[in-house]
Short mmCIF file of C-alpha atoms and ligand atoms in Angstrom, two decimals:
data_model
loop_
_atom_site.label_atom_id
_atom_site.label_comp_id
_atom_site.label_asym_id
_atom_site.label_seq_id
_atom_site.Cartn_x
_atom_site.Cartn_y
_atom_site.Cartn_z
CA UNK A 13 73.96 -34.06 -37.73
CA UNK A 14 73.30 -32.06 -34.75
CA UNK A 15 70.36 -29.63 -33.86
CA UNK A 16 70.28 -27.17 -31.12
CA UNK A 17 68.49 -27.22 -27.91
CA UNK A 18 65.52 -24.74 -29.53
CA UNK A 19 65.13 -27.04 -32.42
CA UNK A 20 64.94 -30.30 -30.06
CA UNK A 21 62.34 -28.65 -28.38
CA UNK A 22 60.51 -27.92 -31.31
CA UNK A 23 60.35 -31.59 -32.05
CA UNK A 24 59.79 -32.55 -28.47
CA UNK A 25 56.34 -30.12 -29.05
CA UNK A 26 55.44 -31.80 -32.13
CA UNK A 27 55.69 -35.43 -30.64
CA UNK A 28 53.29 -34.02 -27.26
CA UNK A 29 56.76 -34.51 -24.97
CA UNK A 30 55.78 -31.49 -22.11
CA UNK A 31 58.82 -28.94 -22.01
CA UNK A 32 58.97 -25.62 -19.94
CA UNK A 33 58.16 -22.65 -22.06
CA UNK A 34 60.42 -21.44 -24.42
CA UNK A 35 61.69 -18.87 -26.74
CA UNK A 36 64.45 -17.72 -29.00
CA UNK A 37 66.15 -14.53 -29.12
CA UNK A 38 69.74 -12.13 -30.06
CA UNK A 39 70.14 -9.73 -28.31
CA UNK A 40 69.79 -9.01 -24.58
CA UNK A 41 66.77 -6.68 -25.00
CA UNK A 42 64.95 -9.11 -26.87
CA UNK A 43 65.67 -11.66 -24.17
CA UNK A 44 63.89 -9.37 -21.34
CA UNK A 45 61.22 -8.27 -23.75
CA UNK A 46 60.36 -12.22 -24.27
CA UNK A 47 60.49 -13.36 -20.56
CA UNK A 48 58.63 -10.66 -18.70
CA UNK A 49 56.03 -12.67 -18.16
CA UNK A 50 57.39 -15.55 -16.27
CA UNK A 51 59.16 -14.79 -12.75
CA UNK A 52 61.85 -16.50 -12.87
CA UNK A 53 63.92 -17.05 -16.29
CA UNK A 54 66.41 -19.43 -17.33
CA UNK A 55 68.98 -17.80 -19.85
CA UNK A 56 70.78 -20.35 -21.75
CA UNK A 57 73.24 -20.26 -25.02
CA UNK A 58 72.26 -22.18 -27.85
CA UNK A 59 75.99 -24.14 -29.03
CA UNK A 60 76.03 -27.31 -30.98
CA UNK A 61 78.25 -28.24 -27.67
CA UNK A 62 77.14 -30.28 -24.12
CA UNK A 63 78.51 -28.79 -20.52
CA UNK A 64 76.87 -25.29 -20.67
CA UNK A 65 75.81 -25.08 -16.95
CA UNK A 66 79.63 -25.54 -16.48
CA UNK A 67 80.98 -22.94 -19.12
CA UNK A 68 78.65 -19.92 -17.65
CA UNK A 69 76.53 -20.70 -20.33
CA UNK A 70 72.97 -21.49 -18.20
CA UNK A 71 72.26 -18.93 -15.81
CA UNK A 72 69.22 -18.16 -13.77
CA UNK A 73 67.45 -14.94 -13.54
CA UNK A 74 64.99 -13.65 -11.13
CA UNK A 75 63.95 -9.90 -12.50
CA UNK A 76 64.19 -8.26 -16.26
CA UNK A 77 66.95 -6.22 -15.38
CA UNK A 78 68.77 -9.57 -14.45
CA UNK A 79 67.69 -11.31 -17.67
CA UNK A 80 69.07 -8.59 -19.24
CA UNK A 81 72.23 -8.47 -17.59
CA UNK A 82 73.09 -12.61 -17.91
CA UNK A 83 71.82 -12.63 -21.33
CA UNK A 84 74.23 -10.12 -22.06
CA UNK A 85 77.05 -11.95 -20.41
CA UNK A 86 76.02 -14.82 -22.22
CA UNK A 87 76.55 -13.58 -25.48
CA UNK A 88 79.56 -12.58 -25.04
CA UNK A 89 80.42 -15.92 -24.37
CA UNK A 90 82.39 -18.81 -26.96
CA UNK A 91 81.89 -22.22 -25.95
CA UNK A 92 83.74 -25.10 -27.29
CA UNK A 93 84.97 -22.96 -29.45
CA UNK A 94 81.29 -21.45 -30.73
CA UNK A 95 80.91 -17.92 -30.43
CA UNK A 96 77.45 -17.35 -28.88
CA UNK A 97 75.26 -15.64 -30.95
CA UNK A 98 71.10 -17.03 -29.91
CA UNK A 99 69.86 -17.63 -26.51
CA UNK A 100 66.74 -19.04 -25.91
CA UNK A 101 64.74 -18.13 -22.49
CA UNK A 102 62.92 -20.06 -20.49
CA UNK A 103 60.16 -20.09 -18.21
CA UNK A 104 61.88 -21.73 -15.21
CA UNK A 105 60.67 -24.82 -13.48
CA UNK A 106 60.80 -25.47 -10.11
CA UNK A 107 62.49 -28.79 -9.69
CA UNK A 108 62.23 -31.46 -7.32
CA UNK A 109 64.37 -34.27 -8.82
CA UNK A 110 67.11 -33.94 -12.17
CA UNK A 111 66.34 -37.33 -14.26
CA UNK A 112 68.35 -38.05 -17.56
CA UNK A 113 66.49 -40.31 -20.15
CA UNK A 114 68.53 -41.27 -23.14
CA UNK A 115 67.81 -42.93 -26.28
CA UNK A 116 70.97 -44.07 -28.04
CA UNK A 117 71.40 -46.66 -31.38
CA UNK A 118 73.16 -49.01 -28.88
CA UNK A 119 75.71 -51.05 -30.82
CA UNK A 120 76.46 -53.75 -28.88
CA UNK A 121 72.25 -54.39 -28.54
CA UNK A 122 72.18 -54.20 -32.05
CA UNK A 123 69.07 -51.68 -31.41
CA UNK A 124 67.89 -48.24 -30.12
CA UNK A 125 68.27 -48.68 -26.35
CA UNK A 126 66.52 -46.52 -23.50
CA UNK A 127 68.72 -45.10 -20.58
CA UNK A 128 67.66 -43.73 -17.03
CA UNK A 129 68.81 -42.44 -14.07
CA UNK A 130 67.39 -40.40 -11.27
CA UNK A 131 70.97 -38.96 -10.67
CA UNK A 132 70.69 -36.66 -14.23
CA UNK A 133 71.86 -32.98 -14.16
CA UNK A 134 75.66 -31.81 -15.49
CA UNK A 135 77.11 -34.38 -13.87
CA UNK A 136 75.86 -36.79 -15.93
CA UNK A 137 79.08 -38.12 -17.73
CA UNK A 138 81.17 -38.63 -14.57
CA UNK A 139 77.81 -40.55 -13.31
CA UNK A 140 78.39 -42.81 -16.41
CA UNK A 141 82.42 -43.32 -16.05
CA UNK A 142 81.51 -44.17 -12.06
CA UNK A 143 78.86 -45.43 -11.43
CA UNK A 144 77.76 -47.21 -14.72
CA UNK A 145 75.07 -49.21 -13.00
CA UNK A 146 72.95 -46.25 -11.78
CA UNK A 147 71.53 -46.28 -14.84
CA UNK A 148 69.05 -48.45 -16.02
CA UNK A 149 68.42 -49.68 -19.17
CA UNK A 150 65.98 -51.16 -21.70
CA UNK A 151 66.14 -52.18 -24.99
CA UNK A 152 62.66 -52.73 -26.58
CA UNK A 153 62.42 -55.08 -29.78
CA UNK A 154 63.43 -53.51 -32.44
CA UNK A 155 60.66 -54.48 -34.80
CA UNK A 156 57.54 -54.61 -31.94
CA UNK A 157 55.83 -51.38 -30.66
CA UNK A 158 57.49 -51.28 -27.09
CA UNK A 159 56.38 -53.43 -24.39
CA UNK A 160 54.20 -51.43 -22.22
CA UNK A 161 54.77 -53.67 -18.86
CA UNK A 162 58.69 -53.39 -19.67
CA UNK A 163 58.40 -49.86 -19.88
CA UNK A 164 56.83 -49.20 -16.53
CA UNK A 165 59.17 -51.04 -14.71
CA UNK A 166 61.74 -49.40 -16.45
CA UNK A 167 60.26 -45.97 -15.47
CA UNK A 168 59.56 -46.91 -11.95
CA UNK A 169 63.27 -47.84 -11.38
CA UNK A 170 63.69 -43.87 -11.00
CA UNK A 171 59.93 -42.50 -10.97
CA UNK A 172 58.61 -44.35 -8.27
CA UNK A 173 55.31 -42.01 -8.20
CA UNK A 174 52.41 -43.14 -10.38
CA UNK A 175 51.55 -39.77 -11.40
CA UNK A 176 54.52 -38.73 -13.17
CA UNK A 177 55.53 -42.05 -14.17
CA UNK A 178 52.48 -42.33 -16.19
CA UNK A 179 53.69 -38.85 -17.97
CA UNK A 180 56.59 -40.33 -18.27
CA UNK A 181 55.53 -43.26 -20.07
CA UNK A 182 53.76 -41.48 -22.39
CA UNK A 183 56.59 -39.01 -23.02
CA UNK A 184 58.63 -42.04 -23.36
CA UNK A 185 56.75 -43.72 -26.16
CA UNK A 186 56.55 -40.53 -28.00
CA UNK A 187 60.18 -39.84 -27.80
CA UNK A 188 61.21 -43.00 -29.10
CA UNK A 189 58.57 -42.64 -32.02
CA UNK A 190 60.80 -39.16 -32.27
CA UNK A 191 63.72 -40.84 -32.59
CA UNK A 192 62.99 -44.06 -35.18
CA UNK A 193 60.52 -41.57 -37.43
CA UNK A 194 63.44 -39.16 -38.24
CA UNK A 195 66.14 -41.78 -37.88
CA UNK A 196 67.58 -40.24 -34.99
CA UNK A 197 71.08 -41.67 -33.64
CA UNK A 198 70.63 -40.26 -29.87
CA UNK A 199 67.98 -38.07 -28.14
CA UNK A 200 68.80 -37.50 -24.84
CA UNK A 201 66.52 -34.90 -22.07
CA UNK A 202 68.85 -34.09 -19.32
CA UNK A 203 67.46 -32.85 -17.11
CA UNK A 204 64.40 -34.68 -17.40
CA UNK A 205 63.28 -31.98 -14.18
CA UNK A 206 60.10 -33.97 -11.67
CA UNK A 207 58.53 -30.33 -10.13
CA UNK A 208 57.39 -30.27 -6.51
CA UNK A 209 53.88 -30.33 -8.20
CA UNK A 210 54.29 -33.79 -9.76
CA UNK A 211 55.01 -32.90 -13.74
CA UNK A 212 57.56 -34.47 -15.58
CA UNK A 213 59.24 -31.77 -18.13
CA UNK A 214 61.97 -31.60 -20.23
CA UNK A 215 64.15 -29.09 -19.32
CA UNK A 216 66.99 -29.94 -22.53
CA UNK A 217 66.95 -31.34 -25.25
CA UNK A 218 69.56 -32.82 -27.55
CA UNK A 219 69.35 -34.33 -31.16
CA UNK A 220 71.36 -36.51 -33.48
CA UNK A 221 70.55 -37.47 -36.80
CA UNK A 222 71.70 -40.23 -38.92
CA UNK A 223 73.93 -38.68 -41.80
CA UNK A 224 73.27 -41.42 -44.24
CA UNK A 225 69.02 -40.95 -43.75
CA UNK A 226 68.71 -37.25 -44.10
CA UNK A 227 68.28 -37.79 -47.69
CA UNK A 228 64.39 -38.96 -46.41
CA UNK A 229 64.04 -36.25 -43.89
CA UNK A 230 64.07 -33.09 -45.94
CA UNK A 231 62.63 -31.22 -43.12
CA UNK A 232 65.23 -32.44 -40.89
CA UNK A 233 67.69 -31.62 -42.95
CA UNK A 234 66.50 -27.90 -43.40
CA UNK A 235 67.62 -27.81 -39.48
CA UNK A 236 71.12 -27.96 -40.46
CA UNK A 237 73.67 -25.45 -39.04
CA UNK A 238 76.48 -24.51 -40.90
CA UNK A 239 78.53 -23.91 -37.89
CA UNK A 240 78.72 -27.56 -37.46
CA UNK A 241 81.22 -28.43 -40.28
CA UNK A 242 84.70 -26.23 -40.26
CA UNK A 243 85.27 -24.43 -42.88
CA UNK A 244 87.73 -26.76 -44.17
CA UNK A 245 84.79 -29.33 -44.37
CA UNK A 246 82.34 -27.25 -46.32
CA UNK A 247 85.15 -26.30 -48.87
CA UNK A 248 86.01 -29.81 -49.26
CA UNK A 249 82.00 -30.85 -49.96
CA UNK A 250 81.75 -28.15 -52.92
CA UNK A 251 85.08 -29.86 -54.10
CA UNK A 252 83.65 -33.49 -54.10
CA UNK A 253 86.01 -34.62 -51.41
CA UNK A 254 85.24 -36.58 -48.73
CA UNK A 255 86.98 -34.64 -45.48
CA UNK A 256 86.77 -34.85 -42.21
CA UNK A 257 88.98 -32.56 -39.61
CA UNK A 258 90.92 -34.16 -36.46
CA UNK A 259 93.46 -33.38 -34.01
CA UNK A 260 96.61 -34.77 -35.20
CA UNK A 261 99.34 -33.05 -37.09
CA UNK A 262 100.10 -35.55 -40.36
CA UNK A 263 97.58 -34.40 -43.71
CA UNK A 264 96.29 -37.39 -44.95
CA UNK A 265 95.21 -37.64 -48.53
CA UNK A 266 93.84 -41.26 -49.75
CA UNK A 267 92.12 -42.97 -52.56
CA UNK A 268 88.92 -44.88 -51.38
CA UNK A 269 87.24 -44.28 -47.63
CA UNK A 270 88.55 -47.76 -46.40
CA UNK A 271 91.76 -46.99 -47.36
CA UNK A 272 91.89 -43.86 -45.73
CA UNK A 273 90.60 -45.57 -42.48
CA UNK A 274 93.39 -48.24 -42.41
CA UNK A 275 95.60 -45.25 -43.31
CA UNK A 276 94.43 -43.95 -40.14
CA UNK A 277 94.66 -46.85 -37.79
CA UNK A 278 97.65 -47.63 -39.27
CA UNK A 279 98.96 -43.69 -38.02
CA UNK A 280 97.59 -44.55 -35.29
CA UNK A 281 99.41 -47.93 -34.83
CA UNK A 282 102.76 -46.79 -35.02
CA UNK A 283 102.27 -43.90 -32.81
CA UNK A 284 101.38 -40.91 -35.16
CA UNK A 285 98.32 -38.69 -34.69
CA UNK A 286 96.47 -37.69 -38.11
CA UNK A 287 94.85 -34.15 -38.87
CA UNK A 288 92.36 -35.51 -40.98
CA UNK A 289 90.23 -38.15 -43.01
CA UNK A 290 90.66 -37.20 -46.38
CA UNK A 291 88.86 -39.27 -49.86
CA UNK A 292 90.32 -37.75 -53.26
CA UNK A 293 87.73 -40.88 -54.77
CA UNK A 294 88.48 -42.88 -57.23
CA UNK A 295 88.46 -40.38 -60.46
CA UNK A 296 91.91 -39.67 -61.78
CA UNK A 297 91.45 -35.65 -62.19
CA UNK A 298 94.88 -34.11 -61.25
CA UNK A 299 93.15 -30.71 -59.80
CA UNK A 300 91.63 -33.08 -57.37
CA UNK A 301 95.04 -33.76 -55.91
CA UNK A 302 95.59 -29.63 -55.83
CA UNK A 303 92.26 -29.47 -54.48
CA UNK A 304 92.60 -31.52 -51.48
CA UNK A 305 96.71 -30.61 -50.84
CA UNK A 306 95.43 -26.91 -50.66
CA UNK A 307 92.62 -27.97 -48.23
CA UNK A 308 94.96 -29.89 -45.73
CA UNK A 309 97.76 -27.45 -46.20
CA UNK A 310 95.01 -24.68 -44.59
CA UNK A 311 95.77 -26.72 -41.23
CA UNK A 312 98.46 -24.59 -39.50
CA UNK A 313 99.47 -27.41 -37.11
CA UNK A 314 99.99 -30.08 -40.48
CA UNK A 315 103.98 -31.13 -39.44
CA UNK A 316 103.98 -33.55 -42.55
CA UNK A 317 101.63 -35.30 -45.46
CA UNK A 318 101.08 -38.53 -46.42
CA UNK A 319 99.52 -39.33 -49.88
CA UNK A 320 98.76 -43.18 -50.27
CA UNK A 321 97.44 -43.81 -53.38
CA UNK A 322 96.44 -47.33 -54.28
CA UNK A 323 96.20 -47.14 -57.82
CA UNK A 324 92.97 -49.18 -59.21
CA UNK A 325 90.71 -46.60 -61.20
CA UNK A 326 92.76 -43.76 -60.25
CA UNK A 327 95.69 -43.76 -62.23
CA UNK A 328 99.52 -43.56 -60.10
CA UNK A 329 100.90 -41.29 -63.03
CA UNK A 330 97.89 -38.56 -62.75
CA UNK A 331 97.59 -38.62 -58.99
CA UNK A 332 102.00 -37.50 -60.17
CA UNK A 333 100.69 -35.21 -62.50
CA UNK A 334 98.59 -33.71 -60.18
CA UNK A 335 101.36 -33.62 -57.35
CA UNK A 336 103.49 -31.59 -59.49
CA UNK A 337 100.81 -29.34 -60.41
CA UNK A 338 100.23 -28.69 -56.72
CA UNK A 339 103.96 -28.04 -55.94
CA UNK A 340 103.53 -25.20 -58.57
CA UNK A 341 100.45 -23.65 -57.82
CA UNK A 342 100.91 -24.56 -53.30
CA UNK A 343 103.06 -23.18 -50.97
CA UNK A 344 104.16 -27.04 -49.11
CA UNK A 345 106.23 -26.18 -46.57
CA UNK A 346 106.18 -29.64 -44.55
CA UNK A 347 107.63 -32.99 -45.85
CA UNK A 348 105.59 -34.86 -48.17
CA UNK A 349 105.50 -38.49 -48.20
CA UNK A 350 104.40 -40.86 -51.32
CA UNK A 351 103.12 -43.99 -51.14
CA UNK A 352 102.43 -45.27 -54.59
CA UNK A 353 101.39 -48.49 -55.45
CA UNK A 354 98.70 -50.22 -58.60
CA UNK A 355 98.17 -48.65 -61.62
CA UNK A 356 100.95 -47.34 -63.91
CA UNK A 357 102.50 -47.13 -60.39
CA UNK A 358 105.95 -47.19 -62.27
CA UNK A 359 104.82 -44.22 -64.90
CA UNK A 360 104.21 -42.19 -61.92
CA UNK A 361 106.91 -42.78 -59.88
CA UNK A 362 109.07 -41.89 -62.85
CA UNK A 363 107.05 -38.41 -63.36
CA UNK A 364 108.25 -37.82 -59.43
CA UNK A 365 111.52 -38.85 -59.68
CA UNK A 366 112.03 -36.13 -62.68
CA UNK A 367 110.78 -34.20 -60.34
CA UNK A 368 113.23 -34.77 -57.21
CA UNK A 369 110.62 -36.91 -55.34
CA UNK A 370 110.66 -40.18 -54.49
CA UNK A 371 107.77 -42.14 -53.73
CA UNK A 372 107.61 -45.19 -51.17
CA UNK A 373 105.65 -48.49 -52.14
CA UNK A 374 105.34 -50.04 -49.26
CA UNK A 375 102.21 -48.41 -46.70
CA UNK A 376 104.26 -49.47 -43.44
CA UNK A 377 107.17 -47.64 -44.86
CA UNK A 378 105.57 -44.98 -45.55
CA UNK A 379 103.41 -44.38 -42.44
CA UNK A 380 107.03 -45.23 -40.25
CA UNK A 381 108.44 -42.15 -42.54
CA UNK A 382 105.52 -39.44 -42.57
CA UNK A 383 105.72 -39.91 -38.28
CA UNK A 384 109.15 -39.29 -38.44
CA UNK A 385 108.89 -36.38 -40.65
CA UNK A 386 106.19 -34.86 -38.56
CA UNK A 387 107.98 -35.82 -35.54
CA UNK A 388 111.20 -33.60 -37.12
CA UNK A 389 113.44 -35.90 -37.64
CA UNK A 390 113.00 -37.14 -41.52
P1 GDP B 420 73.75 -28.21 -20.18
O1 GDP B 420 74.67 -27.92 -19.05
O2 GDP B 420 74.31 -27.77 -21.51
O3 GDP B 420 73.29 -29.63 -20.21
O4 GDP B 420 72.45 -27.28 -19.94
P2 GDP B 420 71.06 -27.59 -19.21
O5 GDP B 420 69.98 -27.01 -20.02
O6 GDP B 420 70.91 -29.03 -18.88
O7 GDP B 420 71.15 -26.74 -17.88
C1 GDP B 420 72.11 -27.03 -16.88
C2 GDP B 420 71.46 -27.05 -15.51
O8 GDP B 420 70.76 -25.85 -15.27
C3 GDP B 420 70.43 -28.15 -15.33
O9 GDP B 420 71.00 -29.38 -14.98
C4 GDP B 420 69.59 -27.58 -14.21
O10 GDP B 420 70.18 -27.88 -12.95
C5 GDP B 420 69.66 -26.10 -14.44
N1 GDP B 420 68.40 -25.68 -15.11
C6 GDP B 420 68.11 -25.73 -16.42
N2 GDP B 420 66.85 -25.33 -16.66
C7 GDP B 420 66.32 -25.04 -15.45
C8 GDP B 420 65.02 -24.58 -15.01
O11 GDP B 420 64.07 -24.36 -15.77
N3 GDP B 420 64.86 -24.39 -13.66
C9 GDP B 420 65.86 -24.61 -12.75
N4 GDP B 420 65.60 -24.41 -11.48
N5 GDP B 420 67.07 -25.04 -13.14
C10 GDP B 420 67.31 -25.26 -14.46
MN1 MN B 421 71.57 -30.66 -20.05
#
């Protein structure tokens, strides 16, 4: 789950990690009204989306009437596809040097690892893809309090000044009591701003959270927005389906998450792209199968479906049943390809066939088929 910037700065207040002053607002007249105390303002969009600066969506301001003007602008603005509709102001810092600290759940470490660099800013990424080894690393022990010697070296790779190094430590510790308290899965302060007059403050903020531990973060979870799932998603949760949207054009519709993963990769494999993850479960309810056709056939770039049912609990002849249902209640204007296999597997293929459809029972077969239906030539 992500958070906006306001909300990681929230947090970063509650764990004593010194940001610049801060506050939220909707409307452009609200934004001056907030900021007319501080002399210079920064007016930034608040998207569950990185790259701002670069979209127009950070801008500087340097008199009310300015404020006014960019936070205007600003809202007006869609980002990655969000429509801006909260801007936060800030009181601007003056800054000296742009670091990026990180905290990530660092697979290959097989723990949370710290990452540094004094070369942070919006340029960060390409920083990572060229020049890997400007940024330092450290991964403490996963079940010791963090090594306080380790630490300060690890600071003073990009912090060489004691003052703000020894902010900077502190800020560090607290941050990554931030992120294993409330089973984060990154935190990351970029920029991480050094002023001329020696303070280390976080100028961003970004926050993700763990899915699977929200369940013991209620407060956490009460910072969820709803513009991070599509619609699609949020239809599919009140359904009881398991759905997540991607870029491909073949509808996937599977029994069981693993399956649906190899169903994927398998796509994947033989050079198909799929729209999206989809988990009827294992129950053998025939409106589930209407359910989830009518959710992937909202997709208007869908070319063709694949169902692969692997008949264990879920029974081959309902998940039929439920197909035909579908075709009477759905509009399915792409090709739909059946992959049957387990469980009355031969009832159900004979409810199809009735029907005038035929269903494949091998799953190489009948990935090869659904990417050459999507690709138009069935
Ligand atoms: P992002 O592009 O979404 O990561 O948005 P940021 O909040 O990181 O802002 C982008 C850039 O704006 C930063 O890298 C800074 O260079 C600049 N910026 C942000 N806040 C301030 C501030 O308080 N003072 C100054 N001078 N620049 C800022
Ligand atoms: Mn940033």
């Amino acid at each position: 789950m992500k958070i906006h910037e306001y909300q990681a700065r929230d947090l970063f207040r509650a764990y004593n990690i010194p940001v610049n002053d801060y506050k939220l607002v909707s409307s452009a007249r609200e934004a001056r009204e907030a900021s007319m105390a501080w002399k210079q303002v920064v007016v930034k969009a608040q998207v569950l989306t990185g790259g701002r600066g670069k979209s127009g969506g950070v801008k500087l301001a340097n008199s009310p009437e300015e404020v006014e003007a960019e936070a205007a602008a600003i809202l007006g603005l869609e980002i990655g596809g969000y429509p801006v509709d909260r801007i936060l102001v800030c009181d601007s810092a003056p800054i000296e040097k742009e670091h990026y600290l990180g905290l990530i759940l660092d697979r290959s470490r097989r723990a949370v690892t710290l990452m540094l660099t004094d070369q942070g800013g919006v340029d960060i990424e390409e920083l990572a893809a060229n020049n890997p080894s400007a940024i330092h690393k450290l991964t403490p022990h996963p079940h010791k309090s963090i090594n306080e010697a380790a630490l300060d070296s690890f600071l003073a790779n990009s912090i060489p000044s004691a003052e703000p190094r020894r902010q900077a430590f502190l800020a560090t510790r607290n941050l990554y009591s931030l992120f294993l308290e409330n089973d984060a899965s990154l935190v990351e302060i970029n920029p991480y701003a050094l002023t001329p007059g020696g303070e280390m403050l976080a100028l961003d903020g970004k926050i993700n959270f763990d899915d699977n531990a929200l369940f013991r973060h209620p407060e956490i979870e009460a910072l969820r927005n709803p513009e991070e799932s599509s619609a699609d998603e949020l239809e599919a949760k009140t359904k009881g389906l398991s759905f997540v949207s991607l870029d491909g054009d073949i509808g996937c519709m599977v029994n069981g998450a693993g399956l649906a993963m190899a169903t994927l990769d398998l796509i994947k494999l033989h050079g198909g792209e799929a729209a999206n993850f989809l988990d009827v479960g294992g129950s053998s309810n025939p409106q589930k199968a209407v359910d989830a056709l009518s959710i992937i056939l909202r997709n208007s770039r869908i070319k063709a479906i694949l169902i692969n049912i692997f008949g264990g609990i879920t029974r081959c002849d309902d998940i039929a049943d439920g197909l035909l249902m579908a075709r009477r209640k759905l509009e399915i204007g792409v090709p739909l390809i059946i992959r049957l296999a387990g469980t009355n597997e031969r009832r159900g293929r004979a409810i199809l066939e009735e029907a005038g459809l035929k269903a494949i029972h091998g799953l190489d077969d009948a990935v090869k088929a659904v990417i050459r239906a999507a690709r138009g030539n069935s």
